[in-house]
Coordinates of C-alpha atoms in Angstrom, one line a residue:
X5 CA 150.9 88.3 116.3
X6 CA 151.9 89.3 119.8
X7 CA 149.3 91.5 121.6
X8 CA 150.1 95.2 121.7
X9 CA 152.1 96.6 124.5
X10 CA 150.2 97.9 127.5
X11 CA 148.9 101.5 127.4
X12 CA 151.2 103.7 129.4
X13 CA 148.2 105.3 131.1
X14 CA 147.2 102.0 132.6
X15 CA 149.4 99.0 133.4
X16 CA 147.3 95.9 133.2
X17 CA 148.6 92.7 134.8
X18 CA 147.2 90.6 132.0
X19 CA 147.3 90.4 128.2
X20 CA 145.5 93.1 126.3
X21 CA 144.6 92.7 122.6
X22 CA 144.1 95.7 120.3
X23 CA 140.7 94.3 119.2
X24 CA 138.5 91.4 120.2
X25 CA 135.7 90.5 117.9
X26 CA 132.6 88.8 119.4
X27 CA 131.0 86.7 116.7
X28 CA 132.7 85.0 113.7
X29 CA 129.9 85.7 111.2
X30 CA 131.3 87.1 107.9
X31 CA 130.9 90.7 109.1
X32 CA 132.9 90.0 112.2
X33 CA 135.6 88.3 110.2
X34 CA 135.7 91.2 107.7
X35 CA 136.3 93.6 110.6
X36 CA 139.0 91.4 112.0
X37 CA 140.7 91.0 108.7
X38 CA 140.9 94.7 108.2
X39 CA 142.2 95.4 111.7
X40 CA 144.8 92.5 111.4
X41 CA 145.9 93.8 108.0
X42 CA 146.6 97.2 109.7
X43 CA 149.1 95.4 112.0
X44 CA 146.9 95.3 115.1
X45 CA 146.5 92.3 117.3
X46 CA 143.1 90.6 116.9
X47 CA 141.2 87.7 118.5
X48 CA 137.9 86.5 117.3
X49 CA 135.6 84.6 119.6
X50 CA 132.7 82.5 118.3
X51 CA 130.1 80.5 120.4
X52 CA 129.6 77.9 117.6
X53 CA 132.0 75.2 116.7
X54 CA 131.6 76.1 113.0
X55 CA 132.8 79.7 112.1
X56 CA 130.9 81.8 109.6
X57 CA 127.4 81.9 111.0
X58 CA 125.0 82.0 108.1
X59 CA 127.9 82.0 105.7
X60 CA 129.1 78.5 106.3
X61 CA 129.1 75.1 104.7
X62 CA 129.0 71.7 106.3
X63 CA 128.5 68.0 105.4
X64 CA 124.8 67.5 105.9
X65 CA 124.5 64.4 103.7
X66 CA 127.4 61.9 103.0
X67 CA 129.8 63.5 100.6
X68 CA 127.7 66.7 100.2
X69 CA 128.9 70.1 101.3
X70 CA 125.7 71.9 102.1
X71 CA 125.2 75.6 103.0
X72 CA 123.8 76.4 106.5
X73 CA 122.6 79.8 105.4
X74 CA 123.3 81.9 102.3
X75 CA 124.1 80.2 99.0
X76 CA 124.4 83.0 96.4
X77 CA 126.5 86.1 97.2
X78 CA 125.0 89.2 95.6
X79 CA 126.2 92.4 97.3
X80 CA 129.8 91.7 98.5
X81 CA 130.8 91.3 94.8
X82 CA 129.9 95.0 94.2
X83 CA 132.1 96.1 97.1
X84 CA 135.9 96.7 97.4
X85 CA 136.2 94.1 100.1
X86 CA 137.4 91.1 98.1
X87 CA 140.2 93.2 96.5
X88 CA 141.1 95.2 99.6
X89 CA 141.5 92.0 101.7
X90 CA 143.0 90.0 98.9
X91 CA 140.5 87.2 99.4
X92 CA 141.6 85.4 96.3
X93 CA 144.9 84.8 98.1
X94 CA 142.9 83.1 100.8
X95 CA 141.4 80.7 98.2
X96 CA 138.1 82.5 97.4
X97 CA 137.0 82.0 93.9
X98 CA 133.6 83.1 92.6
X99 CA 131.7 81.6 89.6
X100 CA 129.4 84.1 87.9
X101 CA 125.8 83.1 88.2
X102 CA 124.7 83.7 84.6
X103 CA 121.8 83.3 84.1
X104 CA 121.3 85.0 87.5
X105 CA 117.5 84.5 87.8
X106 CA 114.6 82.9 86.0
X107 CA 110.8 82.8 86.5
X108 CA 109.1 79.6 85.5
X109 CA 106.7 79.2 82.6
X110 CA 103.0 79.9 83.1
X111 CA 100.2 78.1 81.3
X112 CA 100.3 80.8 78.6
X113 CA 103.9 82.0 78.5
X114 CA 107.5 80.6 78.5
X115 CA 110.0 81.2 81.3
X116 CA 111.7 84.6 81.8
X117 CA 115.5 84.1 81.9
X118 CA 117.5 87.0 83.4
X119 CA 121.1 87.0 81.9
X120 CA 123.9 89.4 82.7
X121 CA 123.6 90.4 79.1
X122 CA 120.8 93.0 79.0
X123 CA 120.0 92.3 75.3
X124 CA 119.5 88.6 76.0
X125 CA 117.3 89.4 79.0
X126 CA 115.1 91.7 77.1
X127 CA 114.8 89.1 74.3
X128 CA 113.5 86.6 76.9
X129 CA 111.1 89.2 78.4
X130 CA 109.8 89.9 74.9
X131 CA 109.1 86.2 74.3
X132 CA 107.3 85.8 77.6
X133 CA 105.7 89.2 78.1
X134 CA 105.7 91.1 74.8
X135 CA 107.8 93.9 73.3
X136 CA 106.4 96.7 75.5
X137 CA 107.6 95.2 78.7
X138 CA 111.0 94.3 77.1
X139 CA 111.5 97.9 76.1
X140 CA 110.3 99.1 79.6
X141 CA 112.8 96.7 81.3
X142 CA 115.6 98.2 79.3
X143 CA 114.6 101.7 80.4
X144 CA 114.1 100.5 83.9
X145 CA 117.7 99.2 84.1
X146 CA 119.0 102.5 82.7
X147 CA 117.1 104.5 85.3
X148 CA 117.7 102.3 88.3
X149 CA 121.3 101.3 87.7
X150 CA 122.7 104.6 89.1
X151 CA 120.1 104.6 91.9
X152 CA 120.9 101.1 93.0
X153 CA 124.7 101.9 92.9
X154 CA 124.0 105.0 95.1
X155 CA 122.2 102.8 97.6
X156 CA 125.0 100.3 97.5
X157 CA 127.5 103.0 98.1
X158 CA 125.5 104.2 101.1
X159 CA 125.7 100.6 102.5
X160 CA 129.5 100.8 102.7
X161 CA 129.7 104.1 104.6
X162 CA 128.6 104.9 108.2
X163 CA 124.9 105.8 108.4
X164 CA 124.8 109.5 109.1
X165 CA 122.3 112.0 107.7
X166 CA 125.1 114.0 105.9
X167 CA 126.5 111.0 104.1
X168 CA 123.1 109.8 103.2
X169 CA 122.2 113.1 101.6
X170 CA 125.5 113.3 99.7
X171 CA 125.1 109.8 98.3
X172 CA 121.7 110.6 96.8
X173 CA 122.2 114.3 95.9
X174 CA 123.2 113.6 92.3
X175 CA 120.2 111.3 91.5
X176 CA 117.9 114.0 90.4
X177 CA 119.1 113.6 86.8
X178 CA 117.6 110.0 86.8
X179 CA 114.1 111.5 87.2
X180 CA 112.0 113.8 85.0
X181 CA 109.8 116.7 85.8
X182 CA 107.5 119.2 83.9
X183 CA 108.7 122.0 86.1
X184 CA 110.8 124.7 84.3
X185 CA 113.6 127.0 85.3
X186 CA 116.9 125.9 86.9
X187 CA 115.6 125.9 90.4
X188 CA 112.2 124.5 89.6
X189 CA 113.5 121.7 87.4
X190 CA 116.0 120.7 90.1
X191 CA 113.4 120.7 92.8
X192 CA 111.0 118.7 90.6
X193 CA 113.7 116.1 89.8
X194 CA 114.7 115.7 93.4
X195 CA 111.0 115.4 94.5
X196 CA 110.3 112.8 91.8
X197 CA 113.3 110.6 92.6
X198 CA 112.6 110.8 96.3
X199 CA 109.1 109.6 95.7
X200 CA 110.4 106.7 93.6
X201 CA 112.8 105.7 96.3
X202 CA 110.2 105.9 99.0
X203 CA 107.5 104.1 97.0
X204 CA 106.6 100.4 97.5
X205 CA 108.1 97.8 95.2
X206 CA 104.6 96.9 93.9
X207 CA 103.8 100.5 93.0
X208 CA 107.1 100.8 91.2
X209 CA 106.4 97.6 89.2
X210 CA 102.9 98.7 88.3
X211 CA 104.2 102.0 87.0
X212 CA 106.8 100.3 84.8
X213 CA 105.4 97.0 83.5
X214 CA 102.2 95.4 82.3
X215 CA 102.9 91.6 82.6
X216 CA 102.1 90.1 86.0
X217 CA 104.6 87.3 85.2
X218 CA 107.4 89.9 85.1
X219 CA 106.1 91.9 88.0
X220 CA 105.9 88.7 90.1
X221 CA 109.5 87.7 89.3
X222 CA 111.0 91.2 90.2
X223 CA 108.8 91.5 93.3
X224 CA 110.0 88.1 94.5
X225 CA 113.6 89.1 93.8
X226 CA 113.1 92.3 95.8
X227 CA 111.4 90.5 98.7
X228 CA 114.5 88.6 99.5
X229 CA 115.3 91.4 101.9
X230 CA 112.3 90.4 104.0
X231 CA 109.6 93.1 103.7
X232 CA 106.6 92.4 101.4
X233 CA 106.7 94.6 98.3
X234 CA 103.6 96.5 99.3
X235 CA 105.6 98.1 102.1
X236 CA 106.9 101.7 101.8
X237 CA 110.4 102.3 100.5
X238 CA 110.8 98.8 99.1
X239 CA 111.2 100.1 95.5
X240 CA 115.1 100.1 95.8
X241 CA 115.0 96.4 96.7
X242 CA 113.5 95.8 93.3
X243 CA 115.9 98.3 91.7
X244 CA 118.9 96.2 92.8
X245 CA 118.1 93.9 89.9
X246 CA 119.6 96.6 87.6
X247 CA 123.0 96.0 89.1
X248 CA 122.9 92.3 88.3
X249 CA 123.6 93.3 84.7
X250 CA 126.9 94.7 85.8
X251 CA 128.1 92.0 88.2
X252 CA 125.9 89.0 88.7
X253 CA 125.5 87.0 91.9
X254 CA 128.5 84.8 92.7
X255 CA 128.7 81.2 93.8
X256 CA 131.8 80.6 95.9
X257 CA 133.5 77.4 94.8
X258 CA 133.1 74.8 97.5
X259 CA 130.1 76.5 99.0
X260 CA 129.1 79.7 100.7
X261 CA 131.5 79.0 103.5
X262 CA 134.5 79.5 101.2
X263 CA 134.2 83.2 101.9
X264 CA 134.5 82.5 105.6
X265 CA 137.5 80.2 105.0
X266 CA 139.2 82.9 103.0
X267 CA 138.6 85.6 105.6
X268 CA 140.0 83.3 108.3
X269 CA 143.1 82.7 106.1
X270 CA 143.6 86.4 105.8
X271 CA 143.2 87.0 109.6
X272 CA 145.6 84.3 110.5
X273 CA 148.1 85.3 107.8
X274 CA 148.2 88.7 109.5
X275 CA 148.7 87.2 112.9
X276 CA 145.2 87.2 114.2
X277 CA 143.4 84.4 116.0
X278 CA 139.9 82.8 115.5
X279 CA 138.5 80.7 118.4
X280 CA 135.3 78.7 118.1
X281 CA 133.4 77.1 120.9
X282 CA 133.9 80.2 123.0
X283 CA 130.5 81.9 123.8
X284 CA 130.8 85.3 125.3
X285 CA 128.9 85.8 128.5
X286 CA 129.6 89.4 129.4
X287 CA 131.3 92.6 128.2
X288 CA 132.8 94.5 131.1
X289 CA 134.9 97.6 131.6
X290 CA 138.4 96.6 132.8
X291 CA 140.4 99.8 133.6
X292 CA 140.8 101.7 130.4
X293 CA 139.9 98.8 128.2
X294 CA 137.3 96.0 127.9
X295 CA 137.0 92.4 129.1
X296 CA 135.1 89.7 127.3
X297 CA 134.2 86.8 129.6
X298 CA 133.6 83.5 127.8
X299 CA 132.4 80.0 128.8
X300 CA 132.5 76.6 127.3
X301 CA 129.6 75.7 125.0
X302 CA 128.2 73.5 127.8
X303 CA 128.3 76.4 130.2
X304 CA 131.3 75.1 132.2
X305 CA 134.6 76.8 132.6
X306 CA 135.3 80.5 131.8
X307 CA 137.9 82.7 130.3
X308 CA 138.7 86.4 129.9
X309 CA 139.9 88.3 126.9
X310 CA 140.9 91.9 127.2
X311 CA 141.1 94.5 124.4
X312 CA 141.2 98.2 123.8
X313 CA 138.3 97.9 121.4
X314 CA 135.5 95.4 120.9
X315 CA 133.6 94.5 117.7
X316 CA 130.2 93.2 118.7
X317 CA 129.4 91.2 115.6
X318 CA 126.6 89.1 117.1
X319 CA 122.9 89.8 117.3
X320 CA 122.2 93.3 118.7
X321 CA 119.9 91.7 121.4
X322 CA 122.8 89.4 122.3
X323 CA 125.1 92.4 122.5
X324 CA 122.8 94.2 124.8
X325 CA 122.6 91.1 127.1
X326 CA 126.4 91.0 127.2
X327 CA 126.6 94.7 128.2
X328 CA 123.9 94.3 130.8
X329 CA 125.7 91.3 132.2
X330 CA 128.8 93.5 132.4
X331 CA 127.0 96.2 134.4
X332 CA 125.8 98.6 131.6
X333 CA 122.8 100.7 132.5
X334 CA 119.9 98.3 132.6
X335 CA 117.2 100.9 132.0
X336 CA 119.0 102.1 128.9
X337 CA 119.4 98.6 127.6
X338 CA 115.7 97.8 128.1
X339 CA 114.7 101.0 126.3
X340 CA 116.8 100.1 123.3
X341 CA 115.5 96.5 123.3
X342 CA 111.9 97.7 123.3
X343 CA 112.4 99.8 120.2
X344 CA 114.3 97.3 118.1
X345 CA 111.9 95.3 115.9
X346 CA 113.1 91.7 115.4
X347 CA 109.8 90.5 114.0
X348 CA 108.4 87.0 113.8
X349 CA 110.8 85.2 111.4
X350 CA 111.1 85.6 107.7
X351 CA 111.3 82.1 106.3
X352 CA 112.8 78.6 106.3
X353 CA 115.1 76.5 104.1
X354 CA 115.0 73.0 102.8
X355 CA 118.2 71.3 101.5
X356 CA 118.0 68.4 99.1
X357 CA 120.5 65.8 98.0
X358 CA 119.3 64.4 94.7
X359 CA 120.2 62.1 91.9
X360 CA 119.2 64.6 89.2
X361 CA 118.8 68.3 88.6
X362 CA 115.3 69.9 88.5
X363 CA 113.9 69.8 85.0
X364 CA 111.9 73.0 84.3
X365 CA 109.6 73.1 81.3
X366 CA 109.8 75.2 78.1
X367 CA 113.3 76.5 78.7
X368 CA 115.0 78.1 75.7
X369 CA 117.7 76.2 73.7
X370 CA 120.4 78.9 73.9
X371 CA 121.3 78.4 77.6
X372 CA 124.9 77.5 78.7
X373 CA 125.7 73.9 79.7
X374 CA 124.6 74.5 83.3
X375 CA 121.2 75.7 82.0
X376 CA 119.3 77.9 84.5
X377 CA 120.9 76.1 87.5
X378 CA 123.2 79.0 88.1
X379 CA 120.2 81.2 88.7
X380 CA 117.9 82.1 91.5
X381 CA 114.8 80.2 90.6
X382 CA 112.0 82.6 91.3
X383 CA 109.2 80.1 91.6
X384 CA 106.2 82.4 91.6
X385 CA 104.2 83.5 88.6
X386 CA 101.9 86.1 90.2
X387 CA 102.2 88.4 93.2
X388 CA 99.0 87.0 94.8
X389 CA 101.0 84.0 96.0
X390 CA 103.5 86.4 97.7
X391 CA 100.7 88.3 99.4
X392 CA 99.0 85.2 100.6
X393 CA 102.2 83.8 102.0
X394 CA 103.0 87.0 103.9
X395 CA 99.4 87.3 105.2
X396 CA 99.5 83.8 106.5
X397 CA 102.8 84.4 108.4
X398 CA 101.4 87.6 109.9
X399 CA 98.8 85.6 111.8
X400 CA 101.2 82.7 112.7
X401 CA 100.0 80.3 110.0
X402 CA 101.8 78.3 107.3
X403 CA 101.2 79.4 103.7
X404 CA 99.1 77.1 101.5
X405 CA 101.6 77.6 98.7
X406 CA 105.0 78.8 100.0
X407 CA 106.9 81.4 97.9
X408 CA 110.2 79.6 97.0
X409 CA 113.6 80.3 95.6
X410 CA 115.3 77.3 94.1
X411 CA 119.1 77.1 93.8
X412 CA 120.9 74.0 92.3
X413 CA 124.5 75.2 92.2
X414 CA 126.0 71.7 91.9
X415 CA 125.5 72.1 88.2
X416 CA 127.9 75.1 88.3
X417 CA 130.2 73.7 91.0
X418 CA 130.3 69.9 91.0
X419 CA 132.8 69.9 94.0
X420 CA 129.9 70.2 96.5
X421 CA 128.3 66.8 95.7
X422 CA 129.6 63.3 95.0
X423 CA 129.9 62.3 91.3
X424 CA 126.5 61.7 89.7
X425 CA 124.6 63.5 92.4
X426 CA 123.3 67.1 92.9
X427 CA 122.0 69.5 95.5
X428 CA 119.0 71.8 95.6
X429 CA 118.6 74.5 98.2
X430 CA 115.1 75.9 98.7
X431 CA 114.4 79.2 100.5
X432 CA 110.8 79.9 101.3
X433 CA 109.1 83.0 102.7
X434 CA 107.2 83.7 104.7
X435 CA 107.2 81.4 107.7
X436 CA 106.6 82.7 111.2
X437 CA 108.9 81.9 114.1
X438 CA 105.9 82.0 116.5
X439 CA 103.1 79.9 115.3
X440 CA 99.4 80.5 116.2
X441 CA 97.6 78.6 119.0
X442 CA 100.9 77.8 120.7
X443 CA 101.9 75.2 118.1
X444 CA 105.5 74.0 118.0
X445 CA 107.8 73.9 115.0
X446 CA 109.0 70.4 116.1
X447 CA 105.5 69.1 115.2
X448 CA 105.2 71.0 111.9
X449 CA 108.7 70.8 110.3
X450 CA 107.9 67.8 108.1
X451 CA 104.6 69.3 106.9
X452 CA 106.1 72.7 106.1
X453 CA 109.1 71.1 104.4
X454 CA 106.8 68.9 102.3
X455 CA 104.9 72.0 101.2
X456 CA 108.1 73.7 100.1
X457 CA 109.1 70.6 98.1
X458 CA 105.7 70.4 96.5
X459 CA 106.3 73.9 95.0
X460 CA 109.5 72.7 93.4
X461 CA 107.7 69.6 92.1
X462 CA 105.0 71.8 90.6
X463 CA 107.5 73.6 88.4
X464 CA 110.0 70.7 88.0
X465 CA 108.0 67.4 87.9
X466 CA 110.0 64.4 88.9
X467 CA 112.3 66.0 91.3
X468 CA 110.6 64.4 94.3
X469 CA 111.3 61.0 93.0
X470 CA 115.0 61.9 92.4
X471 CA 115.4 63.2 96.0
X472 CA 117.6 61.0 98.3
X473 CA 118.2 63.3 101.3
X474 CA 116.2 66.1 102.9
X475 CA 117.2 68.5 105.6
X476 CA 114.6 71.0 106.8
X477 CA 115.7 74.3 108.6
X478 CA 112.6 75.8 110.3
X479 CA 112.7 79.3 111.8
X480 CA 113.3 77.6 115.1
X481 CA 116.2 75.8 113.7
X482 CA 117.7 78.9 112.3
X483 CA 117.4 80.5 115.7
X484 CA 119.0 77.7 117.6
X485 CA 121.8 76.8 115.2
X486 CA 122.8 80.1 113.8
X487 CA 121.8 82.5 116.7
X488 CA 119.2 84.2 114.5
X489 CA 116.9 85.4 117.3
X490 CA 113.2 85.2 116.3
X491 CA 114.2 83.2 113.2
X492 CA 115.0 86.5 111.4
X493 CA 117.9 86.0 109.0
X494 CA 118.3 89.8 108.8
X495 CA 118.5 90.0 112.7
X496 CA 116.3 93.2 112.6
X497 CA 113.4 94.0 110.3
X498 CA 114.5 95.6 107.0
X499 CA 111.6 98.1 107.0
X500 CA 112.5 101.8 106.3
X501 CA 112.1 102.7 110.0
X502 CA 114.8 100.2 110.9
X503 CA 117.3 101.1 108.1
X504 CA 120.2 103.6 107.7
X505 CA 120.4 106.1 110.6
X506 CA 117.6 104.2 112.4
X507 CA 119.3 100.7 112.4
X508 CA 119.2 99.1 114.9
X509 CA 118.2 102.1 116.9
X510 CA 118.9 105.9 116.4
X511 CA 121.2 105.9 119.4
X512 CA 123.2 103.0 117.9
X513 CA 123.2 103.8 114.2
X514 CA 126.7 105.1 113.9
X515 CA 127.9 101.6 115.0
X516 CA 128.8 102.9 118.5
X517 CA 127.0 102.5 121.9
X518 CA 126.5 105.5 124.2
X519 CA 128.2 104.8 127.5
X520 CA 130.3 102.0 126.0
X521 CA 133.1 103.8 124.2
X522 CA 135.3 101.3 122.4
X523 CA 132.5 98.9 121.6
X524 CA 131.7 98.9 117.9
X525 CA 128.7 97.2 116.3
X526 CA 128.8 94.9 113.3
X527 CA 126.7 92.1 111.9
X528 CA 123.3 92.1 110.3
X529 CA 121.8 94.0 113.2
X530 CA 123.9 97.1 112.2
X531 CA 123.7 99.3 109.1
X532 CA 123.1 98.2 106.4
X533 CA 121.4 95.0 107.5
X534 CA 121.4 91.4 106.4
X535 CA 122.7 89.7 103.3
X536 CA 126.2 88.8 102.4
X537 CA 127.6 92.3 102.2
X538 CA 130.6 92.6 104.6
X539 CA 129.5 96.2 104.9
X540 CA 129.0 96.5 108.6
X541 CA 132.3 94.7 109.2
X542 CA 134.1 97.2 107.0
X543 CA 132.4 100.2 108.7
X544 CA 133.4 98.8 112.1
X545 CA 137.0 98.6 111.0
X546 CA 136.8 102.2 109.8
X547 CA 135.5 103.2 113.2
X548 CA 138.5 101.5 114.9
X549 CA 141.3 102.4 112.4
X550 CA 140.0 105.6 110.9
X551 CA 139.2 106.0 107.2
X552 CA 142.7 106.0 105.9
X553 CA 143.2 103.1 103.5
X554 CA 139.6 102.6 102.8
X555 CA 138.3 103.7 99.4
X556 CA 134.7 104.6 98.7
X557 CA 132.3 103.5 95.9
X558 CA 131.3 100.1 94.7
X559 CA 132.4 98.1 91.7
X560 CA 130.6 97.9 88.5

């Protein structure tokens, strides 16, 4: 697509694009795809030689296509993005992850298998935990399904107090109260549902269920957002489990990076451009538009890219550095930086190439051909393990027994591994970016990776002997390879004080930057945060294009 004609109010002597996107993570690409679809000229600039950021897939082992970051896509499937951008036309195809989760057997109980089918899930809970918890889980899904959908809806709209209140205004009917009278009952219901939403995940689980086995599984599912489940307002993170019975997580055929490939296809089909190996070094005013200065990956050479609007889809601290390099008020930038909580990492990943799939004990006989290997393997059986892992990370230590998620999607999608082989991806929380006593991750990577693998071996004996390839991604590796400052895969902490109209800072929460009109934020640093949502990219496009052509509400 030819860049737009110059603005009549200012006649530049160089090419001016409608929009330049800094960062080719999936949110930046979502924004670019929407803007290009609207007929605007778009150029995407990415520092890495591999587009997609944490939503990318590369050949780590011979013949294996291995994800660099995310593996299962939960939230974007509940959004209108795949349909609005016609991502299927770009080759994206999802396989339903059903079962979508399982908790391994304990010494006294069989595994809990979470299926899209609620009846099947409740039957599994009854076998493992008893009829009381099975009945409670059914009620839990009925109550939390509309609440989780409301939260999801809020993710795909700009974070303003008015919109926030409108999204949650109708949720009073999901709560009960002993108050009487129309006004009293309404006030009681709203107070009750607000307390539920603001409570910790652990408190929510203790109110609903008896079995620690079930509580541990749901707590570990909720903790994938980062905060421990004893933190305030983490109950909705547990409540997202209810939506998995509408639309389960999806596995993109060919690997997580298939989403990135489809987005680039849509951008280029609409005339946009995506450039890798082009790290931005400054964002500077250039007359009535903006100039992005770039250099080569080795620091040599430079280029300039001018545009009427900029989507900053990189880390917020990187964005602030670029603005400061371009002359933005340094005191203001420093004030924002000091209030943005990046934290000390969340976790690490271990990728395995194997000759066999993990074999978990006591699985039921009514599973599909791929068994539980479509699922998030929630490899904890009590919440004490989660708490110990988080406590260790808080003081810069490695956990004795890491809390792990196991994913072996080659059983669902054999295209990612050579015939007769498989892959297992292990995500482990919590592991600190900054270690105690000045220790270096280069010296501890093997030890930490072995501890993660030992947890898988504990629940799937024999998998160590069947492992041919190992790739460890420490928090330091996540930072250096994927630009995840502080090793935080969510960019900024996902605690309530860093969410919604506070993310990444109250001044920046509407995706715009005071004093930098025309620069719009996207990426995990912006509302609604991390995970494969595409939400901040869609909101950024709304800011540039206006809301016409964008429909509200999520699927399901």
